[in-house]
Coordinates of N, CA and C in Angstrom, one line a residue:
M562 N -10.2 -21.3 33.8 CA -11.2 -20.2 33.4 C -10.9 -20.0 32.2
E563 N -12.1 -19.3 31.8 CA -12.0 -18.5 30.3 C -11.1 -17.4 30.8
E564 N -10.3 -16.6 29.8 CA -9.5 -15.4 30.1 C -10.7 -14.1 29.6
T565 N -10.7 -13.6 30.3 CA -11.7 -12.3 30.4 C -11.2 -11.1 29.0
K566 N -12.5 -10.9 28.5 CA -11.9 -10.2 27.2 C -12.9 -8.8 27.0
D567 N -12.8 -8.0 26.9 CA -13.3 -6.6 26.3 C -14.6 -6.7 25.7
K568 N -15.5 -5.6 25.1 CA -16.4 -6.0 24.3 C -15.7 -6.1 22.8
S569 N -14.4 -5.4 22.5 CA -14.2 -5.6 21.2 C -13.3 -7.0 21.1
G570 N -13.5 -7.7 21.5 CA -12.7 -8.9 21.7 C -11.2 -9.7 22.0
K571 N -10.8 -8.0 22.6 CA -9.6 -8.4 23.0 C -9.4 -9.0 24.3
S572 N -7.9 -9.4 24.4 CA -7.5 -10.2 25.6 C -7.0 -9.3 26.5
Q573 N -7.7 -8.9 27.6 CA -6.9 -8.1 28.7 C -5.7 -8.7 29.0
V574 N -5.8 -10.0 29.1 CA -4.4 -9.9 29.5 C -3.0 -9.9 28.5
V575 N -2.9 -10.3 27.6 CA -2.1 -9.3 26.2 C -2.4 -8.0 26.4
E576 N -3.4 -7.7 26.5 CA -3.4 -5.8 26.2 C -2.2 -5.7 27.5
R577 N -2.4 -6.0 28.7 CA -1.6 -5.9 30.0 C -0.3 -6.2 30.0
T578 N 0.1 -6.9 29.0 CA 1.1 -7.9 29.3 C 2.0 -6.3 28.1
C579 N 1.3 -6.2 27.0 CA 1.5 -5.3 26.3 C 2.2 -3.5 26.8
L580 N 1.6 -3.7 27.4 CA 1.3 -2.4 28.6 C 2.4 -2.2 29.4
I581 N 2.9 -3.2 29.6 CA 4.2 -3.7 31.0 C 5.4 -3.6 29.4
L582 N 5.5 -4.0 29.1 CA 6.3 -4.3 28.0 C 7.2 -2.8 27.6
R583 N 6.0 -2.4 27.1 CA 6.6 -0.8 26.5 C 6.8 -0.1 27.6
E584 N 6.4 0.0 28.7 CA 6.8 0.7 29.9 C 8.0 -0.1 30.1
L585 N 8.8 -1.4 29.9 CA 10.3 -1.7 30.4 C 10.9 -0.9 29.0
G586 N 10.5 -0.6 28.0 CA 11.3 -0.5 27.0 C 11.5 0.9 26.9
R587 N 10.5 1.6 27.8 CA 10.6 2.9 28.2 C 11.8 3.7 29.2
H588 N 12.0 2.4 29.6 CA 12.9 2.3 30.6 C 14.5 2.3 30.5
G589 N 14.6 1.5 28.9 CA 16.0 0.9 28.8 C 16.4 -0.4 29.6
P590 N 17.8 -0.1 28.9 CA 18.8 -1.3 30.2 C 18.9 -0.9 31.4
R591 N 18.7 0.1 31.6 CA 18.9 0.3 33.8 C 17.4 -0.9 34.0
G592 N 16.2 -0.6 33.3 CA 15.4 -1.4 33.9 C 14.3 -0.6 34.5
A593 N 13.0 -0.8 35.3 CA 12.3 -0.8 36.0 C 11.6 -1.2 37.3
R594 N 12.0 -0.6 38.0 CA 11.0 -1.0 39.3 C 9.4 -1.2 39.3
L595 N 9.1 -2.4 40.3 CA 7.6 -3.1 40.3 C 7.1 -1.6 40.3
L596 N 7.8 -0.7 41.3 CA 6.9 0.6 42.0 C 6.4 1.6 40.3
D597 N 7.9 1.5 39.6 CA 7.8 2.5 38.3 C 7.1 1.8 37.1
L598 N 7.2 0.5 37.2 CA 6.0 -0.2 36.5 C 4.3 0.3 36.7
T599 N 4.2 -0.3 38.1 CA 2.5 0.0 38.0 C 2.5 1.7 38.0
E600 N 3.2 2.4 38.2 CA 2.8 3.9 37.8 C 2.7 3.9 36.8
G601 N 3.7 3.6 35.9 CA 3.4 4.1 34.5 C 2.4 3.0 33.7
T602 N 1.7 2.0 34.2 CA 0.9 1.2 33.3 C -0.4 1.9 34.1
G603 N -0.4 2.2 35.3 CA -2.0 2.2 35.7 C -2.3 1.2 36.3
L604 N -1.3 -0.1 36.3 CA -2.0 -1.4 36.4 C -1.8 -1.7 38.1
S605 N -2.3 -2.7 38.6 CA -2.3 -2.9 40.1 C -1.1 -3.6 40.4
R606 N -0.3 -3.6 41.7 CA 0.8 -4.4 41.8 C 0.6 -5.8 41.7
P607 N -0.2 -6.5 42.2 CA -0.5 -7.8 41.9 C -0.4 -8.5 40.8
T608 N -1.4 -7.8 39.7 CA -1.1 -8.1 38.2 C 0.0 -7.3 37.3
V609 N 0.7 -6.7 37.7 CA 2.2 -6.3 37.3 C 3.1 -7.4 37.5
H610 N 3.2 -8.3 38.9 CA 4.2 -8.6 39.7 C 3.7 -10.3 38.9
R611 N 2.4 -10.6 39.3 CA 1.9 -11.8 38.1 C 2.5 -11.5 37.2
I612 N 2.4 -10.6 35.9 CA 2.6 -10.9 35.0 C 4.4 -11.2 34.5
L613 N 4.9 -10.0 35.1 CA 6.3 -10.0 35.1 C 6.6 -11.4 35.8
A614 N 6.1 -12.3 36.4 CA 6.6 -13.3 36.4 C 6.6 -14.1 35.5
T615 N 5.8 -14.3 34.7 CA 5.1 -15.3 33.6 C 6.6 -14.7 32.4
L616 N 6.5 -13.5 32.7 CA 7.5 -13.0 30.8 C 8.8 -13.5 31.5
T617 N 9.2 -13.6 33.1 CA 10.7 -13.7 33.1 C 10.7 -15.2 32.9
A618 N 10.0 -16.0 33.6 CA 10.2 -17.6 33.5 C 10.2 -18.2 31.8
E619 N 9.7 -17.0 31.1 CA 9.4 -17.4 29.8 C 10.9 -16.7 29.1
Q620 N 11.6 -15.7 29.6 CA 13.0 -14.8 29.4 C 13.1 -13.5 28.0
F621 N 11.5 -13.6 28.6 CA 11.5 -12.3 27.6 C 11.5 -11.0 28.5
V622 N 11.8 -11.4 29.6 CA 12.5 -10.4 30.8 C 13.3 -10.7 31.6
E623 N 14.4 -9.7 32.2 CA 14.8 -10.3 33.2 C 14.9 -9.6 34.0
R624 N 15.7 -9.8 35.5 CA 15.9 -8.9 36.5 C 17.3 -9.0 36.6
T625 N 17.6 -7.5 36.9 CA 18.8 -7.2 37.7 C 19.3 -7.4 39.0
N626 N 20.2 -7.4 39.3 CA 20.9 -7.3 40.7 C 20.7 -6.2 41.5
G627 N 20.1 -5.2 40.9 CA 19.5 -3.9 41.7 C 18.0 -4.0 41.5
R628 N 17.3 -5.6 41.4 CA 16.2 -5.6 41.7 C 15.0 -4.9 40.9
R629 N 15.6 -4.8 39.8 CA 15.1 -4.1 38.5 C 14.7 -5.2 37.8
Y630 N 13.4 -5.1 36.5 CA 13.3 -5.5 35.4 C 13.5 -5.3 34.5
R631 N 14.0 -5.6 33.3 CA 14.5 -5.1 32.2 C 14.2 -6.2 30.9
L632 N 13.9 -5.7 29.4 CA 13.7 -6.5 28.5 C 14.9 -7.3 28.2
S633 N 15.0 -8.8 28.2 CA 15.9 -9.8 27.7 C 16.8 -9.7 26.2
S634 N 17.4 -9.9 26.3 CA 18.2 -10.1 25.1 C 17.3 -10.7 24.2
I635 N 16.3 -11.3 24.3 CA 15.4 -12.3 23.4 C 14.8 -11.6 22.7
M636 N 14.2 -10.2 23.4 CA 14.1 -9.3 22.5 C 14.4 -8.8 21.6
Y637 N 15.6 -8.5 21.7 CA 16.6 -8.1 20.8 C 16.5 -8.9 19.3
E638 N 16.5 -10.0 19.9 CA 16.7 -11.1 18.5 C 15.5 -11.1 17.8
L639 N 14.1 -11.4 18.5 CA 12.9 -11.1 17.7 C 13.3 -9.8 17.1
G640 N 13.9 -9.0 17.7 CA 13.8 -7.2 16.5 C 14.7 -7.6 15.5
L641 N 15.3 -8.5 15.4 CA 16.5 -8.6 14.3 C 15.6 -8.8 13.1
N642 N 14.1 -9.5 13.2 CA 13.8 -10.2 12.2 C 12.2 -9.0 12.1
A643 N 12.4 -8.3 12.8 CA 11.1 -7.2 12.6 C 11.3 -6.3 11.6
P644 N 10.4 -5.3 10.6 CA 11.1 -4.7 9.6 C 11.3 -3.3 10.5
S645 N 12.3 -2.6 9.6 CA 12.1 -1.2 9.9 C 11.3 -0.5 10.2
P646 N 11.4 0.5 11.3 CA 9.8 1.3 11.3 C 9.8 2.6 10.2
V647 N 11.0 2.6 9.6 CA 11.7 3.6 8.5 C 10.9 2.8 7.0
G648 N 11.2 1.6 6.8 CA 10.8 0.8 5.5 C 12.1 1.4 4.8
D649 N 12.0 2.3 3.6 CA 13.1 2.0 2.4 C 13.4 3.7 3.0
P650 N 14.6 3.4 3.2 CA 14.8 5.3 3.5 C 14.6 6.2 2.2
A651 N 14.3 5.4 1.0 CA 14.8 6.4 -0.4 C 13.9 6.9 -0.9
R652 N 12.4 6.6 0.1 CA 11.4 7.1 -0.5 C 11.5 8.6 0.6
L653 N 11.9 8.4 1.7 CA 12.1 9.8 2.0 C 12.8 10.5 1.6
R654 N 13.9 10.2 0.7 CA 14.5 10.8 0.5 C 14.1 12.6 -0.2
P655 N 13.3 12.6 -1.2 CA 12.6 14.0 -2.0 C 12.0 15.0 -0.5
I656 N 11.5 14.5 0.4 CA 11.1 15.2 1.3 C 12.3 15.9 2.3
V657 N 13.4 15.2 2.1 CA 15.0 15.8 3.1 C 15.5 16.9 1.7
Q658 N 15.6 16.2 0.7 CA 16.0 17.2 -0.4 C 15.4 18.2 -0.5
A659 N 14.2 18.4 -0.6 CA 13.6 19.6 -0.3 C 13.6 20.6 0.3
L660 N 14.0 20.1 1.4 CA 14.6 21.4 2.3 C 15.7 21.6 2.4
A661 N 16.8 20.5 1.8 CA 17.4 20.8 1.7 C 18.3 21.8 0.5
D662 N 17.1 22.1 -0.2 CA 17.2 22.7 -1.6 C 16.3 24.0 -1.0
R663 N 15.6 24.1 -0.2 CA 15.1 25.5 0.8 C 16.3 26.2 1.1
C664 N 16.9 25.4 2.2 CA 17.4 26.0 3.2 C 19.2 26.3 2.3
G665 N 19.4 25.4 1.3 CA 20.6 25.7 0.3 C 22.0 24.9 1.3
D666 N 21.4 24.3 3.2 CA 22.7 23.8 3.0 C 22.5 21.7 3.8
T667 N 23.6 21.4 4.0 CA 23.8 19.8 4.3 C 22.1 19.6 5.0
V668 N 21.3 18.8 5.0 CA 20.7 17.8 5.8 C 20.7 16.7 6.1
Y669 N 20.3 16.2 7.1 CA 21.1 14.9 8.0 C 19.7 14.3 8.2
L670 N 18.9 12.7 7.9 CA 18.4 12.0 8.5 C 18.6 11.0 9.4
A671 N 18.8 11.0 10.8 CA 19.4 9.8 11.2 C 18.2 8.9 12.3
M672 N 18.8 8.0 12.6 CA 17.7 6.3 13.3 C 18.5 6.2 14.0
R673 N 18.0 6.2 15.8 CA 18.9 5.7 16.8 C 19.4 4.2 16.9
T674 N 20.3 3.5 17.0 CA 20.2 2.3 17.0 C 21.3 1.8 18.5
G675 N 20.6 2.1 19.2 CA 21.3 1.7 20.6 C 22.2 2.4 21.2
D676 N 23.3 2.9 21.5 CA 24.2 3.9 21.6 C 24.5 4.6 20.4
F677 N 23.9 4.5 19.7 CA 24.4 5.4 18.4 C 23.2 5.8 17.2
S678 N 23.8 6.8 16.3 CA 23.1 7.0 15.2 C 24.0 6.9 13.9
H679 N 22.6 5.9 13.2 CA 22.9 5.6 12.2 C 22.3 6.5 11.3
Y680 N 22.9 7.4 10.3 CA 22.8 8.4 9.3 C 21.9 7.7 7.7
L681 N 20.8 7.7 8.0 CA 19.8 7.3 6.4 C 20.4 7.9 5.5
L682 N 20.3 9.1 5.6 CA 19.8 10.2 4.6 C 21.1 11.4 5.0
R683 N 21.4 11.6 3.7 CA 22.1 13.4 3.6 C 22.1 14.1 2.3
C684 N 21.3 14.9 2.3 CA 20.8 15.4 1.0 C 21.6 16.9 1.1
E685 N 22.4 17.5 0.1 CA 23.2 18.8 0.0 C 22.4 20.0 -0.3
G686 N 22.1 20.8 -0.1 CA 21.8 22.4 -0.7 C 22.7 22.9 -1.5
A687 N 22.8 23.7 -2.1 CA 23.5 24.9 -2.6 C 24.1 25.0 -2.7
Y688 N 24.8 25.7 -1.0 CA 25.6 26.8 -0.6 C 26.8 26.1 -1.3
P689 N 28.1 26.9 -1.4 CA 29.2 26.3 -2.1 C 30.5 25.8 -1.1
I690 N 29.8 26.0 0.1 CA 30.9 25.6 1.1 C 30.2 24.8 2.4
R691 N 30.3 23.3 2.3 CA 29.4 22.2 2.9 C 30.5 21.6 4.1
T692 N 29.9 20.9 5.1 CA 30.3 20.4 6.2 C 30.0 18.9 6.0
H693 N 31.0 18.3 5.4 CA 31.2 16.6 5.1 C 31.4 16.1 6.6
V694 N 30.9 15.9 7.3 CA 31.7 15.4 8.8 C 31.2 14.3 8.9
V695 N 29.8 13.2 8.1 CA 29.3 12.1 8.2 C 28.5 12.1 6.8
S696 N 28.7 10.6 6.3 CA 28.1 10.3 5.4 C 26.8 9.4 5.6
A697 N 26.1 9.4 4.1 CA 25.2 8.5 4.9 C 25.5 6.9 4.7
N698 N 24.8 6.5 5.7 CA 24.9 5.3 6.2 C 26.4 5.2 6.9
Q699 N 26.4 6.1 7.5 CA 27.7 6.0 8.5 C 26.8 6.1 9.9
T700 N 27.8 5.7 10.9 CA 27.6 5.6 12.2 C 27.9 6.5 13.2
L701 N 27.5 7.0 14.1 CA 28.0 7.7 15.0 C 27.4 7.3 16.3
H702 N 28.4 7.6 17.6 CA 28.3 7.5 18.5 C 26.8 8.7 19.2
L703 N 26.0 8.4 19.8 CA 24.8 9.6 20.1 C 25.4 10.9 20.6
V704 N 26.7 10.9 21.4 CA 27.4 12.0 22.1 C 28.3 13.0 21.1
S705 N 28.0 12.2 19.5 CA 29.2 12.7 18.6 C 28.5 13.4 17.6
G706 N 27.2 13.5 17.6 CA 26.6 14.1 16.3 C 25.5 15.3 17.0
H707 N 24.9 16.0 16.1 CA 23.8 16.9 16.2 C 22.3 15.8 16.5
S708 N 22.2 15.3 15.7 CA 21.4 14.3 15.5 C 21.1 13.7 16.7
G709 N 22.6 13.4 17.7 CA 22.3 12.1 18.7 C 22.1 13.2 20.1
R710 N 21.9 14.7 19.8 CA 21.8 15.3 21.0 C 19.8 15.6 20.5
S711 N 19.2 15.1 19.6 CA 17.5 15.0 19.8 C 17.4 13.6 20.2
L712 N 18.3 12.8 20.0 CA 17.6 11.6 20.0 C 17.7 11.2 22.0
L713 N 19.0 11.5 22.9 CA 19.3 11.7 23.7 C 18.3 12.4 24.9
A714 N 17.7 13.6 23.9 CA 16.7 14.6 24.9 C 15.4 13.8 25.0
S715 N 15.2 12.8 23.8 CA 14.3 12.5 23.9 C 13.6 11.0 24.7
M716 N 14.7 10.7 24.9 CA 15.4 9.5 26.2 C 14.6 10.4 27.2
P717 N 14.1 9.0 28.2 CA 14.1 9.5 29.7 C 15.6 9.5 30.3
E718 N 15.4 10.2 31.0 CA 16.5 11.8 31.9 C 17.7 10.1 31.9
D719 N 17.4 9.4 33.2 CA 18.7 8.2 33.6 C 19.1 7.5 32.1
E720 N 18.0 7.2 31.1 CA 18.8 6.5 30.2 C 19.7 6.8 29.7
A721 N 19.6 8.5 28.9 CA 20.2 9.4 28.0 C 21.2 8.9 29.3
E722 N 21.2 9.4 30.4 CA 22.8 9.4 31.4 C 23.2 8.2 31.9
D723 N 22.9 7.2 31.4 CA 23.8 5.9 31.3 C 24.7 5.9 29.9
V724 N 23.8 6.5 28.6 CA 24.3 6.5 27.6 C 26.2 7.3 27.6
I725 N 25.6 8.5 28.0 CA 26.7 9.8 28.2 C 27.4 8.6 29.4
L726 N 27.5 8.1 30.6 CA 28.2 7.4 31.5 C 29.5 6.3 30.6
R727 N 28.3 5.9 30.0 CA 29.0 4.9 28.8 C 30.1 5.3 28.1
A728 N 29.8 6.5 27.2 CA 30.6 7.2 26.4 C 31.5 7.8 27.2
T729 N 31.5 8.2 28.1 CA 33.1 8.4 28.8 C 34.4 7.9 29.0
Q730 N 33.8 6.6 28.7 CA 35.3 5.9 28.8 C 36.2 6.0 27.1
D731 N 35.4 6.9 26.8 CA 36.3 6.9 25.8 C 36.0 9.0 25.3
R732 N 36.5 9.4 25.9 CA 36.4 11.1 25.9 C 36.2 11.7 24.7
K733 N 37.3 10.9 23.5 CA 37.7 11.7 22.3 C 36.0 11.2 21.1
L734 N 35.0 10.6 21.7 CA 33.6 10.7 21.2 C 32.8 11.8 21.5
F735 N 33.4 13.1 22.4 CA 32.4 14.1 22.6 C 33.1 15.2 22.0
G736 N 34.1 14.9 20.5 CA 34.5 16.0 20.0 C 34.9 17.0 20.6
E737 N 34.5 18.4 20.3 CA 35.4 19.7 21.2 C 34.1 20.2 22.4
A738 N 33.0 19.2 22.9 CA 32.0 19.2 24.0 C 32.6 18.0 24.8
T739 N 32.0 18.5 26.5 CA 32.8 17.3 27.3 C 31.1 16.8 27.2
P740 N 31.7 15.7 28.4 CA 30.3 15.1 29.2 C 29.4 16.4 29.6
D741 N 29.3 17.2 30.7 CA 29.1 18.1 31.1 C 28.3 19.2 30.1
S742 N 29.1 19.7 29.6 CA 28.5 20.6 28.4 C 27.3 19.7 27.3
L743 N 27.8 18.5 27.3 CA 26.5 17.8 26.6 C 25.3 17.7 27.6
R744 N 25.5 17.2 28.1 CA 24.7 17.4 29.4 C 23.7 18.5 28.7
D745 N 24.7 19.6 29.2 CA 23.7 21.3 29.0 C 23.2 21.3 27.6
E746 N 23.3 20.7 26.4 CA 23.0 21.0 25.4 C 21.7 20.1 25.2
V747 N 21.6 18.8 25.7 CA 20.5 17.4 25.8 C 19.4 18.6 26.6
E748 N 19.9 19.1 27.9 CA 18.8 19.5 28.5 C 18.0 20.5 27.8
R749 N 19.2 22.0 27.2 CA 17.9 22.6 26.2 C 17.9 22.0 25.0
V750 N 17.7 20.9 25.1 CA 17.2 20.1 23.5 C 15.4 19.8 24.3
R751 N 15.7 19.5 25.1 CA 14.6 18.7 26.0 C 13.7 19.8 26.4
E752 N 14.0 20.9 27.3 CA 13.3 22.0 26.9 C 13.0 22.7 25.8
N753 N 13.2 22.9 24.8 CA 12.6 24.1 23.8 C 12.5 23.0 22.8
G754 N 12.8 22.0 22.5 CA 12.2 20.8 21.2 C 13.4 21.0 20.3
Y755 N 14.9 21.6 20.4 CA 15.4 21.7 19.3 C 16.8 22.0 19.8
G756 N 17.7 21.6 19.2 CA 19.1 21.8 19.5 C 19.8 22.6 18.7
W757 N 20.5 23.7 19.2 CA 21.8 24.6 18.0 C 22.3 24.7 19.1
A758 N 24.4 24.5 17.9 CA 25.1 24.5 18.7 C 26.0 24.8 17.2
R759 N 27.4 25.2 17.9 CA 28.8 25.5 17.2 C 29.3 25.0 17.6
D760 N 30.6 24.4 16.9 CA 31.9 24.2 17.3 C 32.2 23.3 18.8
V761 N 31.0 22.2 18.7 CA 31.2 21.5 19.3 C 31.1 20.1 19.7
T762 N 30.9 19.5 18.0 CA 31.1 17.8 17.2 C 32.4 18.3 16.9
F763 N 32.7 19.0 16.2 CA 34.0 19.7 14.8 C 33.4 21.2 15.0
V764 N 35.3 21.8 15.4 CA 35.4 23.1 15.1 C 34.6 23.5 13.5
G765 N 34.4 24.6 13.3 CA 34.0 24.7 11.9 C 32.6 23.9 11.6
V766 N 31.9 23.8 12.2 CA 30.5 23.2 11.8 C 29.2 23.3 13.2
A767 N 28.3 24.1 12.9 CA 27.5 24.2 13.5 C 26.2 23.4 13.0
G768 N 25.0 23.2 13.9 CA 24.2 22.2 13.3 C 23.1 22.8 14.1
L769 N 21.5 22.2 13.4 CA 20.3 22.5 14.2 C 19.6 21.3 13.8
T770 N 19.0 21.0 15.0 CA 18.0 19.6 15.1 C 17.1 19.4 15.8
V771 N 16.2 18.5 15.6 CA 15.4 18.3 16.2 C 14.7 17.0 16.0
P772 N 14.0 16.5 17.0 CA 13.3 14.5 17.1 C 12.2 14.6 15.6
V773 N 12.2 13.4 15.1 CA 11.2 13.4 14.6 C 9.7 12.9 15.7
P774 N 8.9 13.6 15.7 CA 8.0 12.8 16.7 C 7.4 11.5 16.0
N775 N 7.5 10.7 17.8 CA 6.9 9.9 17.4 C 5.9 9.3 18.6
A776 N 4.5 9.3 18.0 CA 3.4 9.2 18.5 C 3.2 8.1 19.8
R777 N 4.2 7.0 19.9 CA 4.0 5.9 20.1 C 5.0 5.4 21.4
G778 N 6.0 6.8 21.3 CA 6.8 6.5 22.6 C 8.2 7.8 22.2
S779 N 9.3 7.8 22.9 CA 10.8 7.9 22.8 C 10.6 8.0 21.1
A780 N 11.4 9.3 20.5 CA 11.8 9.6 19.2 C 12.7 8.8 18.6
Y781 N 12.9 7.8 17.5 CA 13.8 7.1 17.1 C 14.5 7.7 16.1
L782 N 14.2 8.4 15.6 CA 14.6 9.4 14.3 C 15.1 11.5 14.5
A783 N 16.1 11.8 14.3 CA 16.2 12.8 14.4 C 16.9 13.2 12.8
M784 N 16.4 14.8 12.9 CA 17.1 15.6 11.7 C 17.6 17.0 12.2
S785 N 18.5 16.9 11.1 CA 20.0 17.8 11.2 C 20.1 18.5 10.2
I786 N 20.4 19.9 10.5 CA 20.7 21.0 9.0 C 22.5 21.2 9.9
S787 N 23.1 21.1 8.9 CA 25.0 21.4 9.2 C 25.2 22.0 8.0
S788 N 26.1 23.8 8.6 CA 26.7 24.6 7.9 C 27.6 25.0 8.6
I789 N 28.8 25.6 8.1 CA 29.8 26.6 8.7 C 29.1 27.8 9.8
P790 N 29.4 27.9 11.2 CA 29.5 28.9 11.9 C 28.5 30.2 11.2
Q791 N 29.9 30.7 10.6 CA 29.2 32.0 10.0 C 27.9 32.0 9.1
R792 N 27.7 31.4 8.9 CA 26.3 30.7 8.0 C 25.1 30.5 9.0
M793 N 25.6 29.5 9.8 CA 24.7 28.5 10.7 C 25.0 29.4 12.0
T794 N 24.2 31.3 12.1 CA 24.2 31.8 13.4 C 23.0 31.3 13.9
Q795 N 23.1 31.3 15.3 CA 21.4 31.3 16.0 C 20.8 32.2 15.7
E796 N 20.6 33.5 15.0 CA 19.1 34.1 14.6 C 19.2 33.5 12.9
R797 N 20.2 33.2 11.9 CA 19.5 32.0 10.8 C 18.6 30.7 11.3
A798 N 19.4 30.4 12.3 CA 18.9 29.0 13.3 C 17.6 29.2 13.3
M799 N 17.1 30.6 14.3 CA 15.7 30.7 14.1 C 14.7 30.3 13.2
D800 N 15.3 31.6 12.2 CA 14.5 31.6 10.8 C 13.8 30.1 10.2
I801 N 15.0 29.1 9.9 CA 14.8 28.2 9.2 C 14.0 26.5 10.2
L802 N 14.4 27.0 11.4 CA 14.3 26.4 12.5 C 12.0 25.1 12.0
P803 N 11.4 26.5 11.9 CA 9.8 26.1 11.4 C 9.6 25.4 10.1
E804 N 11.1 25.3 9.6 CA 11.1 24.2 8.5 C 11.4 23.3 8.8
L805 N 12.4 23.1 9.6 CA 12.7 22.1 10.3 C 12.0 21.1 10.7
K806 N 11.3 21.7 11.6 CA 10.3 21.0 12.3 C 9.1 20.6 11.6
A807 N 9.1 21.2 10.4 CA 7.5 20.6 9.5 C 8.0 19.8 8.6
T808 N 9.3 19.7 8.4 CA 9.7 18.5 7.6 C 9.7 17.3 8.3
A809 N 10.0 17.4 9.6 CA 10.4 16.1 10.9 C 8.6 15.9 10.8
A810 N 7.5 16.5 11.4 CA 6.5 16.3 11.3 C 5.7 15.6 9.7
E811 N 6.3 16.2 9.1 CA 6.2 15.1 7.5 C 6.6 13.9 7.3
I812 N 7.6 13.8 7.7 CA 8.2 12.9 7.8 C 7.6 11.3 8.7
A813 N 7.3 11.9 10.3 CA 6.7 11.1 10.9 C 5.0 10.6 10.5
G814 N 4.4 12.1 9.6 CA 3.4 11.4 9.1 C 3.4 10.5 8.2
M815 N 4.4 9.9 7.2 CA 4.5 9.0 6.4 C 4.9 7.9 7.2
I816 N 5.8 8.1 7.8 CA 6.3 6.5 9.0 C 5.0 6.1 9.7
S817 N 4.2 6.8 10.0 CA 3.1 6.5 10.7 C 2.0 6.0 10.4
G818 N 1.5 6.3 8.7 CA 0.7 6.2 8.0 C 0.9 5.1 7.3
D819 N 1.9 4.3 7.8 CA 2.1 2.9 6.9 C 1.2 2.0 7.7

């Protein structure tokens, strides 16, 4: 039977398959129940079940012992050959550096890679006392840095909790925080759209962080401004927060416009 297409010529089967794959990606390694997928996509249960059966047979999706579905490792292998959504980070440096020049502090741009934050850029302001706790091209666990707080807050809560639970195997990853205090921080970022904290990643360091908006789903980039606590007070953090958010939005616009 000929495949159904809409007026634009798009294949409905492919379109529905893409909906399911996106929803599976949103649920992360824990996977999603059939009910989660039908509610998340708006498709009927028989349709979702039929497409999942094909994706599983073709090994793009796997079924867990808990009767959930998740993306398989083949999707990871395919992703290795896909271009970075950021492209060349150097083209974003002028935007990040401009913010560092205005606020005078150290500004970071980080990208999520699994349970980790990979720091793409570090730009310095003119303030003489600097907090060099992470370098460009360095990778930290999501629970170990300010940017990681934004990225955890951008995930579904159960996915973020899975990341935190895996990290509890090495308590040193939490720095001066604890798993519970980190959960509280992440919840505040989730509620407020930004995070501010001091003496939690390292003693003597304060940070302000926001996720970079992603119109297609969870944020995979985050920005943070780092300074000493005496300078990065909560009052000053609120003063410079609009500029940090504006810069994050500008970066989001550049990436989505590619």
